[in-house]
Amino acid sequence: MQLYVIKSDITRLKVDAIVNAANSSLMGGGGVDGAIHRAAGPELLEECKSIILKIGTCPPGRAVITGGARLPARFVIHTVGPVWQGGYFREHELLADCYRASLELAEEKRLTSIAFPCISTGIYGFPKQEAVKVVSSLIHSWPWKRSSLQEVYFVVFDDENFELYKQAFPEAL
Ligand code: ADP
């Protein structure tokens, strides 16, 4: 498995799946969620609505998968990050759950490439340095030998995350 740390707009990536930092309603919102829905078009929202009709809500730490609609990516994995509340409400575990659930969905579908944004580190306020530690420990303990995934992209949007990810993943291209 090859890791990549890239500074880019995640909506432009032609990978098997991009991960969306969604909210529990899956109805779109600001930040990366808004960008993904704008780029994907209304079909994405329709698919999210039909999932919500079945499951009610997508709680923090969980993930669901839809098609990519008009995106270059084949699928979108929507996961709901925790809102940072000082670190006293299992935010670290819930953030790890988001990455784990997304990787599991990708592997269930035998996908070979996936791209993650920096979940929860925007509007949801998770400290960037804390978040990257969570991501790094999960990624470095994942059983890659059994995985269908061959390429994992960390898509960063700002210089601070770029530096943090480059430090945490020195093996990344
Ligand atoms: P959350 O609510 O989970 O904090 P945000 O969308 O506010 O989600 O932010 C998550 C991360 O996604 C932030 O680091 C933000 O800078 C980044 N981001 C925003 N738009 C994009 C985009 N188009 N592509 C990649 N990353 C993005």
mmCIF file with all atom_site columns, N, CA and C in Angstrom, residues 91-152:
data_model
loop_
_atom_site.group_PDB
_atom_site.id
_atom_site.type_symbol
_atom_site.label_atom_id
_atom_site.label_alt_id
_atom_site.label_comp_id
_atom_site.label_asym_id
_atom_site.label_entity_id
_atom_site.label_seq_id
_atom_site.pdbx_PDB_ins_code
_atom_site.Cartn_x
_atom_site.Cartn_y
_atom_site.Cartn_z
_atom_site.occupancy
_atom_site.B_iso_or_equiv
_atom_site.pdbx_formal_charge
_atom_site.auth_seq_id
_atom_site.auth_comp_id
_atom_site.auth_asym_id
_atom_site.auth_atom_id
_atom_site.pdbx_PDB_model_num
ATOM 1   N N  . GLU A 1 91  ? -13.841 11.895 21.796 1.00 0.00 ? 91  GLU A N  1
ATOM 2   C CA . GLU A 1 91  ? -13.616 12.410 20.448 1.00 0.00 ? 91  GLU A CA 1
ATOM 3   C C  . GLU A 1 91  ? -12.504 11.647 19.723 1.00 0.00 ? 91  GLU A C  1
ATOM 4   N N  . HIS A 1 92  ? -11.428 11.281 20.450 1.00 0.00 ? 92  HIS A N  1
ATOM 5   C CA . HIS A 1 92  ? -10.328 10.577 19.785 1.00 0.00 ? 92  HIS A CA 1
ATOM 6   C C  . HIS A 1 92  ? -10.789 9.226  19.248 1.00 0.00 ? 92  HIS A C  1
ATOM 7   N N  . GLU A 1 93  ? -11.520 8.473  20.090 1.00 0.00 ? 93  GLU A N  1
ATOM 8   C CA . GLU A 1 93  ? -12.012 7.153  19.645 1.00 0.00 ? 93  GLU A CA 1
ATOM 9   C C  . GLU A 1 93  ? -12.967 7.300  18.466 1.00 0.00 ? 93  GLU A C  1
ATOM 10  N N  . LEU A 1 94  ? -13.844 8.290  18.556 1.00 0.00 ? 94  LEU A N  1
ATOM 11  C CA . LEU A 1 94  ? -14.831 8.472  17.483 1.00 0.00 ? 94  LEU A CA 1
ATOM 12  C C  . LEU A 1 94  ? -14.152 8.854  16.166 1.00 0.00 ? 94  LEU A C  1
ATOM 13  N N  . LEU A 1 95  ? -13.092 9.655  16.257 1.00 0.00 ? 95  LEU A N  1
ATOM 14  C CA . LEU A 1 95  ? -12.373 10.013 15.029 1.00 0.00 ? 95  LEU A CA 1
ATOM 15  C C  . LEU A 1 95  ? -11.699 8.772  14.432 1.00 0.00 ? 95  LEU A C  1
ATOM 16  N N  . ALA A 1 96  ? -11.095 7.954  15.277 1.00 0.00 ? 96  ALA A N  1
ATOM 17  C CA . ALA A 1 96  ? -10.497 6.700  14.793 1.00 0.00 ? 96  ALA A CA 1
ATOM 18  C C  . ALA A 1 96  ? -11.582 5.814  14.173 1.00 0.00 ? 96  ALA A C  1
ATOM 19  N N  . ASP A 1 97  ? -12.766 5.774  14.793 1.00 0.00 ? 97  ASP A N  1
ATOM 20  C CA . ASP A 1 97  ? -13.874 4.975  14.250 1.00 0.00 ? 97  ASP A CA 1
ATOM 21  C C  . ASP A 1 97  ? -14.233 5.417  12.829 1.00 0.00 ? 97  ASP A C  1
ATOM 22  N N  . CYS A 1 98  ? -14.177 6.726  12.566 1.00 0.00 ? 98  CYS A N  1
ATOM 23  C CA . CYS A 1 98  ? -14.504 7.249  11.227 1.00 0.00 ? 98  CYS A CA 1
ATOM 24  C C  . CYS A 1 98  ? -13.561 6.674  10.179 1.00 0.00 ? 98  CYS A C  1
ATOM 25  N N  . TYR A 1 99  ? -12.271 6.713  10.473 1.00 0.00 ? 99  TYR A N  1
ATOM 26  C CA . TYR A 1 99  ? -11.283 6.208  9.516  1.00 0.00 ? 99  TYR A CA 1
ATOM 27  C C  . TYR A 1 99  ? -11.418 4.698  9.375  1.00 0.00 ? 99  TYR A C  1
ATOM 28  N N  . ARG A 1 100 ? -11.639 4.004  10.511 1.00 0.00 ? 100 ARG A N  1
ATOM 29  C CA . ARG A 1 100 ? -11.778 2.542  10.489 1.00 0.00 ? 100 ARG A CA 1
ATOM 30  C C  . ARG A 1 100 ? -13.003 2.140  9.668  1.00 0.00 ? 100 ARG A C  1
ATOM 31  N N  . ALA A 1 101 ? -14.144 2.776  9.945  1.00 0.00 ? 101 ALA A N  1
ATOM 32  C CA . ALA A 1 101 ? -15.390 2.425  9.243  1.00 0.00 ? 101 ALA A CA 1
ATOM 33  C C  . ALA A 1 101 ? -15.253 2.697  7.748  1.00 0.00 ? 101 ALA A C  1
ATOM 34  N N  . SER A 1 102 ? -14.559 3.761  7.389  1.00 0.00 ? 102 SER A N  1
ATOM 35  C CA . SER A 1 102 ? -14.382 4.104  5.971  1.00 0.00 ? 102 SER A CA 1
ATOM 36  C C  . SER A 1 102 ? -13.497 3.063  5.276  1.00 0.00 ? 102 SER A C  1
ATOM 37  N N  . LEU A 1 103 ? -12.407 2.683  5.930  1.00 0.00 ? 103 LEU A N  1
ATOM 38  C CA . LEU A 1 103 ? -11.519 1.668  5.358  1.00 0.00 ? 103 LEU A CA 1
ATOM 39  C C  . LEU A 1 103 ? -12.251 0.329  5.222  1.00 0.00 ? 103 LEU A C  1
ATOM 40  N N  . GLU A 1 104 ? -13.066 -0.005 6.224  1.00 0.00 ? 104 GLU A N  1
ATOM 41  C CA . GLU A 1 104 ? -13.811 -1.271 6.168  1.00 0.00 ? 104 GLU A CA 1
ATOM 42  C C  . GLU A 1 104 ? -14.795 -1.281 5.001  1.00 0.00 ? 104 GLU A C  1
ATOM 43  N N  . LEU A 1 105 ? -15.511 -0.169 4.798  1.00 0.00 ? 105 LEU A N  1
ATOM 44  C CA . LEU A 1 105 ? -16.454 -0.108 3.669  1.00 0.00 ? 105 LEU A CA 1
ATOM 45  C C  . LEU A 1 105 ? -15.714 -0.240 2.343  1.00 0.00 ? 105 LEU A C  1
ATOM 46  N N  . ALA A 1 106 ? -14.582 0.442  2.233  1.00 0.00 ? 106 ALA A N  1
ATOM 47  C CA . ALA A 1 106 ? -13.796 0.381  0.996  1.00 0.00 ? 106 ALA A CA 1
ATOM 48  C C  . ALA A 1 106 ? -13.318 -1.050 0.741  1.00 0.00 ? 106 ALA A C  1
ATOM 49  N N  . GLU A 1 107 ? -12.902 -1.717 1.783  1.00 0.00 ? 107 GLU A N  1
ATOM 50  C CA . GLU A 1 107 ? -12.409 -3.089 1.620  1.00 0.00 ? 107 GLU A CA 1
ATOM 51  C C  . GLU A 1 107 ? -13.538 -4.065 1.304  1.00 0.00 ? 107 GLU A C  1
ATOM 52  N N  . GLU A 1 108 ? -14.709 -3.845 1.918  1.00 0.00 ? 108 GLU A N  1
ATOM 53  C CA . GLU A 1 108 ? -15.875 -4.682 1.589  1.00 0.00 ? 108 GLU A CA 1
ATOM 54  C C  . GLU A 1 108 ? -16.176 -4.641 0.108  1.00 0.00 ? 108 GLU A C  1
ATOM 55  N N  . LYS A 1 109 ? -16.005 -3.464 -0.486 1.00 0.00 ? 109 LYS A N  1
ATOM 56  C CA . LYS A 1 109 ? -16.271 -3.313 -1.928 1.00 0.00 ? 109 LYS A CA 1
ATOM 57  C C  . LYS A 1 109 ? -15.031 -3.620 -2.767 1.00 0.00 ? 109 LYS A C  1
ATOM 58  N N  . ARG A 1 110 ? -13.979 -4.059 -2.121 1.00 0.00 ? 110 ARG A N  1
ATOM 59  C CA . ARG A 1 110 ? -12.720 -4.424 -2.810 1.00 0.00 ? 110 ARG A CA 1
ATOM 60  C C  . ARG A 1 110 ? -12.132 -3.245 -3.581 1.00 0.00 ? 110 ARG A C  1
ATOM 61  N N  . LEU A 1 111 ? -12.265 -2.041 -3.034 1.00 0.00 ? 111 LEU A N  1
ATOM 62  C CA . LEU A 1 111 ? -11.723 -0.859 -3.706 1.00 0.00 ? 111 LEU A CA 1
ATOM 63  C C  . LEU A 1 111 ? -10.201 -0.853 -3.569 1.00 0.00 ? 111 LEU A C  1
ATOM 64  N N  . THR A 1 112 ? -9.548  -0.180 -4.524 1.00 0.00 ? 112 THR A N  1
ATOM 65  C CA . THR A 1 112 ? -8.082  -0.155 -4.481 1.00 0.00 ? 112 THR A CA 1
ATOM 66  C C  . THR A 1 112 ? -7.529  1.217  -4.103 1.00 0.00 ? 112 THR A C  1
ATOM 67  N N  . SER A 1 113 ? -8.342  2.273  -4.213 1.00 0.00 ? 113 SER A N  1
ATOM 68  C CA . SER A 1 113 ? -7.822  3.600  -3.830 1.00 0.00 ? 113 SER A CA 1
ATOM 69  C C  . SER A 1 113 ? -8.881  4.396  -3.076 1.00 0.00 ? 113 SER A C  1
ATOM 70  N N  . ILE A 1 114 ? -8.415  5.155  -2.093 1.00 0.00 ? 114 ILE A N  1
ATOM 71  C CA . ILE A 1 114 ? -9.317  5.949  -1.240 1.00 0.00 ? 114 ILE A CA 1
ATOM 72  C C  . ILE A 1 114 ? -8.621  7.250  -0.880 1.00 0.00 ? 114 ILE A C  1
ATOM 73  N N  . ALA A 1 115 ? -9.403  8.318  -0.781 1.00 0.00 ? 115 ALA A N  1
ATOM 74  C CA . ALA A 1 115 ? -8.845  9.619  -0.400 1.00 0.00 ? 115 ALA A CA 1
ATOM 75  C C  . ALA A 1 115 ? -9.616  10.191 0.789  1.00 0.00 ? 115 ALA A C  1
ATOM 76  N N  . PHE A 1 116 ? -8.863  10.575 1.812  1.00 0.00 ? 116 PHE A N  1
ATOM 77  C CA . PHE A 1 116 ? -9.462  11.139 3.033  1.00 0.00 ? 116 PHE A CA 1
ATOM 78  C C  . PHE A 1 116 ? -9.196  12.632 3.141  1.00 0.00 ? 116 PHE A C  1
ATOM 79  N N  . PRO A 1 117 ? -10.183 13.418 3.574  1.00 0.00 ? 117 PRO A N  1
ATOM 80  C CA . PRO A 1 117 ? -9.887  14.785 4.008  1.00 0.00 ? 117 PRO A CA 1
ATOM 81  C C  . PRO A 1 117 ? -9.481  14.732 5.496  1.00 0.00 ? 117 PRO A C  1
ATOM 82  N N  . CYS A 1 118 ? -9.144  15.869 6.060  1.00 0.00 ? 118 CYS A N  1
ATOM 83  C CA . CYS A 1 118 ? -8.789  15.910 7.494  1.00 0.00 ? 118 CYS A CA 1
ATOM 84  C C  . CYS A 1 118 ? -10.083 16.057 8.306  1.00 0.00 ? 118 CYS A C  1
ATOM 85  N N  . ILE A 1 119 ? -10.723 14.897 8.520  1.00 0.00 ? 119 ILE A N  1
ATOM 86  C CA . ILE A 1 119 ? -12.043 14.843 9.158  1.00 0.00 ? 119 ILE A CA 1
ATOM 87  C C  . ILE A 1 119 ? -12.032 15.551 10.521 1.00 0.00 ? 119 ILE A C  1
ATOM 88  N N  . SER A 1 120 ? -13.065 16.323 10.752 1.00 0.00 ? 120 SER A N  1
ATOM 89  C CA . SER A 1 120 ? -13.322 17.023 12.035 1.00 0.00 ? 120 SER A CA 1
ATOM 90  C C  . SER A 1 120 ? -12.409 18.215 12.319 1.00 0.00 ? 120 SER A C  1
ATOM 91  N N  . THR A 1 121 ? -11.404 18.455 11.473 1.00 0.00 ? 121 THR A N  1
ATOM 92  C CA . THR A 1 121 ? -10.447 19.521 11.823 1.00 0.00 ? 121 THR A CA 1
ATOM 93  C C  . THR A 1 121 ? -10.842 20.891 11.282 1.00 0.00 ? 121 THR A C  1
ATOM 94  N N  . GLY A 1 122 ? -12.021 20.986 10.656 1.00 0.00 ? 122 GLY A N  1
ATOM 95  C CA . GLY A 1 122 ? -12.503 22.279 10.177 1.00 0.00 ? 122 GLY A CA 1
ATOM 96  C C  . GLY A 1 122 ? -13.544 22.817 11.137 1.00 0.00 ? 122 GLY A C  1
ATOM 97  N N  . ILE A 1 123 ? -14.778 22.851 10.657 1.00 0.00 ? 123 ILE A N  1
ATOM 98  C CA . ILE A 1 123 ? -15.891 23.407 11.443 1.00 0.00 ? 123 ILE A CA 1
ATOM 99  C C  . ILE A 1 123 ? -16.039 22.672 12.781 1.00 0.00 ? 123 ILE A C  1
ATOM 100 N N  . TYR A 1 124 ? -15.739 21.362 12.816 1.00 0.00 ? 124 TYR A N  1
ATOM 101 C CA . TYR A 1 124 ? -15.921 20.579 14.043 1.00 0.00 ? 124 TYR A CA 1
ATOM 102 C C  . TYR A 1 124 ? -14.814 20.777 15.073 1.00 0.00 ? 124 TYR A C  1
ATOM 103 N N  . GLY A 1 125 ? -13.760 21.523 14.714 1.00 0.00 ? 125 GLY A N  1
ATOM 104 C CA . GLY A 1 125 ? -12.824 22.049 15.708 1.00 0.00 ? 125 GLY A CA 1
ATOM 105 C C  . GLY A 1 125 ? -11.845 21.088 16.365 1.00 0.00 ? 125 GLY A C  1
ATOM 106 N N  . PHE A 1 126 ? -11.667 19.886 15.819 1.00 0.00 ? 126 PHE A N  1
ATOM 107 C CA . PHE A 1 126 ? -10.710 18.927 16.410 1.00 0.00 ? 126 PHE A CA 1
ATOM 108 C C  . PHE A 1 126 ? -9.306  19.499 16.209 1.00 0.00 ? 126 PHE A C  1
ATOM 109 N N  . PRO A 1 127 ? -8.471  19.594 17.263 1.00 0.00 ? 127 PRO A N  1
ATOM 110 C CA . PRO A 1 127 ? -7.123  20.136 17.078 1.00 0.00 ? 127 PRO A CA 1
ATOM 111 C C  . PRO A 1 127 ? -6.348  19.304 16.052 1.00 0.00 ? 127 PRO A C  1
ATOM 112 N N  . LYS A 1 128 ? -5.713  19.996 15.102 1.00 0.00 ? 128 LYS A N  1
ATOM 113 C CA . LYS A 1 128 ? -5.100  19.297 13.963 1.00 0.00 ? 128 LYS A CA 1
ATOM 114 C C  . LYS A 1 128 ? -4.016  18.322 14.394 1.00 0.00 ? 128 LYS A C  1
ATOM 115 N N  . GLN A 1 129 ? -3.204  18.757 15.358 1.00 0.00 ? 129 GLN A N  1
ATOM 116 C CA . GLN A 1 129 ? -2.104  17.899 15.798 1.00 0.00 ? 129 GLN A CA 1
ATOM 117 C C  . GLN A 1 129 ? -2.608  16.621 16.479 1.00 0.00 ? 129 GLN A C  1
ATOM 118 N N  . GLU A 1 130 ? -3.688  16.782 17.249 1.00 0.00 ? 130 GLU A N  1
ATOM 119 C CA . GLU A 1 130 ? -4.300  15.613 17.904 1.00 0.00 ? 130 GLU A CA 1
ATOM 120 C C  . GLU A 1 130 ? -4.911  14.687 16.863 1.00 0.00 ? 130 GLU A C  1
ATOM 121 N N  . ALA A 1 131 ? -5.539  15.276 15.867 1.00 0.00 ? 131 ALA A N  1
ATOM 122 C CA . ALA A 1 131 ? -6.224  14.478 14.845 1.00 0.00 ? 131 ALA A CA 1
ATOM 123 C C  . ALA A 1 131 ? -5.219  13.633 14.060 1.00 0.00 ? 131 ALA A C  1
ATOM 124 N N  . VAL A 1 132 ? -4.097  14.241 13.690 1.00 0.00 ? 132 VAL A N  1
ATOM 125 C CA . VAL A 1 132 ? -3.141  13.505 12.870 1.00 0.00 ? 132 VAL A CA 1
ATOM 126 C C  . VAL A 1 132 ? -2.525  12.339 13.662 1.00 0.00 ? 132 VAL A C  1
ATOM 127 N N  . LYS A 1 133 ? -2.411  12.495 14.974 1.00 0.00 ? 133 LYS A N  1
ATOM 128 C CA . LYS A 1 133 ? -1.914  11.382 15.801 1.00 0.00 ? 133 LYS A CA 1
ATOM 129 C C  . LYS A 1 133 ? -2.880  10.201 15.755 1.00 0.00 ? 133 LYS A C  1
ATOM 130 N N  . VAL A 1 134 ? -4.165  10.499 15.813 1.00 0.00 ? 134 VAL A N  1
ATOM 131 C CA . VAL A 1 134 ? -5.187  9.455  15.743 1.00 0.00 ? 134 VAL A CA 1
ATOM 132 C C  . VAL A 1 134 ? -5.101  8.735  14.396 1.00 0.00 ? 134 VAL A C  1
ATOM 133 N N  . VAL A 1 135 ? -4.998  9.526  13.317 1.00 0.00 ? 135 VAL A N  1
ATOM 134 C CA . VAL A 1 135 ? -4.966  8.961  11.965 1.00 0.00 ? 135 VAL A CA 1
ATOM 135 C C  . VAL A 1 135 ? -3.710  8.109  11.783 1.00 0.00 ? 135 VAL A C  1
ATOM 136 N N  . SER A 1 136 ? -2.580  8.643  12.226 1.00 0.00 ? 136 SER A N  1
ATOM 137 C CA . SER A 1 136 ? -1.325  7.933  12.056 1.00 0.00 ? 136 SER A CA 1
ATOM 138 C C  . SER A 1 136 ? -1.329  6.600  12.813 1.00 0.00 ? 136 SER A C  1
ATOM 139 N N  . SER A 1 137 ? -1.851  6.589  14.031 1.00 0.00 ? 137 SER A N  1
ATOM 140 C CA . SER A 1 137 ? -1.788  5.328  14.779 1.00 0.00 ? 137 SER A CA 1
ATOM 141 C C  . SER A 1 137 ? -2.720  4.291  14.156 1.00 0.00 ? 137 SER A C  1
ATOM 142 N N  . LEU A 1 138 ? -3.866  4.727  13.639 1.00 0.00 ? 138 LEU A N  1
ATOM 143 C CA . LEU A 1 138 ? -4.750  3.759  12.977 1.00 0.00 ? 138 LEU A CA 1
ATOM 144 C C  . LEU A 1 138 ? -4.119  3.230  11.682 1.00 0.00 ? 138 LEU A C  1
ATOM 145 N N  . ILE A 1 139 ? -3.596  4.127  10.882 1.00 0.00 ? 139 ILE A N  1
ATOM 146 C CA . ILE A 1 139 ? -3.030  3.735  9.576  1.00 0.00 ? 139 ILE A CA 1
ATOM 147 C C  . ILE A 1 139 ? -1.807  2.828  9.767  1.00 0.00 ? 139 ILE A C  1
ATOM 148 N N  . HIS A 1 140 ? -0.994  3.147  10.769 1.00 0.00 ? 140 HIS A N  1
ATOM 149 C CA . HIS A 1 140 ? 0.220   2.354  10.978 1.00 0.00 ? 140 HIS A CA 1
ATOM 150 C C  . HIS A 1 140 ? -0.042  1.015  11.659 1.00 0.00 ? 140 HIS A C  1
ATOM 151 N N  . SER A 1 141 ? -1.268  0.803  12.148 1.00 0.00 ? 141 SER A N  1
ATOM 152 C CA . SER A 1 141 ? -1.569  -0.512 12.728 1.00 0.00 ? 141 SER A CA 1
ATOM 153 C C  . SER A 1 141 ? -2.584  -1.288 11.880 1.00 0.00 ? 141 SER A C  1
ATOM 154 N N  . TRP A 1 142 ? -2.953  -0.741 10.716 1.00 0.00 ? 142 TRP A N  1
ATOM 155 C CA . TRP A 1 142 ? -3.961  -1.407 9.861  1.00 0.00 ? 142 TRP A CA 1
ATOM 156 C C  . TRP A 1 142 ? -3.362  -2.652 9.193  1.00 0.00 ? 142 TRP A C  1
ATOM 157 N N  . PRO A 1 143 ? -4.136  -3.736 9.089  1.00 0.00 ? 143 PRO A N  1
ATOM 158 C CA . PRO A 1 143 ? -3.619  -4.958 8.432  1.00 0.00 ? 143 PRO A CA 1
ATOM 159 C C  . PRO A 1 143 ? -3.605  -4.826 6.901  1.00 0.00 ? 143 PRO A C  1
ATOM 160 N N  . TRP A 1 144 ? -2.657  -4.073 6.374  1.00 0.00 ? 144 TRP A N  1
ATOM 161 C CA . TRP A 1 144 ? -2.608  -3.779 4.934  1.00 0.00 ? 144 TRP A CA 1
ATOM 162 C C  . TRP A 1 144 ? -2.388  -5.009 4.083  1.00 0.00 ? 144 TRP A C  1
ATOM 163 N N  . LYS A 1 145 ? -1.740  -6.015 4.673  1.00 0.00 ? 145 LYS A N  1
ATOM 164 C CA . LYS A 1 145 ? -1.455  -7.218 3.865  1.00 0.00 ? 145 LYS A CA 1
ATOM 165 C C  . LYS A 1 145 ? -2.730  -7.888 3.391  1.00 0.00 ? 145 LYS A C  1
ATOM 166 N N  . ARG A 1 146 ? -3.805  -7.744 4.179  1.00 0.00 ? 146 ARG A N  1
ATOM 167 C CA . ARG A 1 146 ? -5.076  -8.384 3.824  1.00 0.00 ? 146 ARG A CA 1
ATOM 168 C C  . ARG A 1 146 ? -6.008  -7.413 3.085  1.00 0.00 ? 146 ARG A C  1
ATOM 169 N N  . SER A 1 147 ? -5.535  -6.224 2.821  1.00 0.00 ? 147 SER A N  1
ATOM 170 C CA . SER A 1 147 ? -6.423  -5.178 2.300  1.00 0.00 ? 147 SER A CA 1
ATOM 171 C C  . SER A 1 147 ? -6.447  -5.162 0.776  1.00 0.00 ? 147 SER A C  1
ATOM 172 N N  . SER A 1 148 ? -7.603  -4.770 0.223  1.00 0.00 ? 148 SER A N  1
ATOM 173 C CA . SER A 1 148 ? -7.691  -4.545 -1.234 1.00 0.00 ? 148 SER A CA 1
ATOM 174 C C  . SER A 1 148 ? -7.060  -3.205 -1.614 1.00 0.00 ? 148 SER A C  1
ATOM 175 N N  . LEU A 1 149 ? -6.886  -2.333 -0.623 1.00 0.00 ? 149 LEU A N  1
ATOM 176 C CA . LEU A 1 149 ? -6.438  -0.961 -0.917 1.00 0.00 ? 149 LEU A CA 1
ATOM 177 C C  . LEU A 1 149 ? -4.955  -0.917 -1.248 1.00 0.00 ? 149 LEU A C  1
ATOM 178 N N  . GLN A 1 150 ? -4.651  -0.250 -2.337 1.00 0.00 ? 150 GLN A N  1
ATOM 179 C CA . GLN A 1 150 ? -3.260  -0.105 -2.762 1.00 0.00 ? 150 GLN A CA 1
ATOM 180 C C  . GLN A 1 150 ? -2.779  1.336  -2.672 1.00 0.00 ? 150 GLN A C  1
ATOM 181 N N  . GLU A 1 151 ? -3.726  2.274  -2.667 1.00 0.00 ? 151 GLU A N  1
ATOM 182 C CA . GLU A 1 151 ? -3.363  3.698  -2.598 1.00 0.00 ? 151 GLU A CA 1
ATOM 183 C C  . GLU A 1 151 ? -4.279  4.403  -1.611 1.00 0.00 ? 151 GLU A C  1
ATOM 184 N N  . VAL A 1 152 ? -3.665  5.071  -0.643 1.00 0.00 ? 152 VAL A N  1
ATOM 185 C CA . VAL A 1 152 ? -4.421  5.873  0.324  1.00 0.00 ? 152 VAL A CA 1
ATOM 186 C C  . VAL A 1 152 ? -3.905  7.304  0.242  1.00 0.00 ? 152 VAL A C  1
#
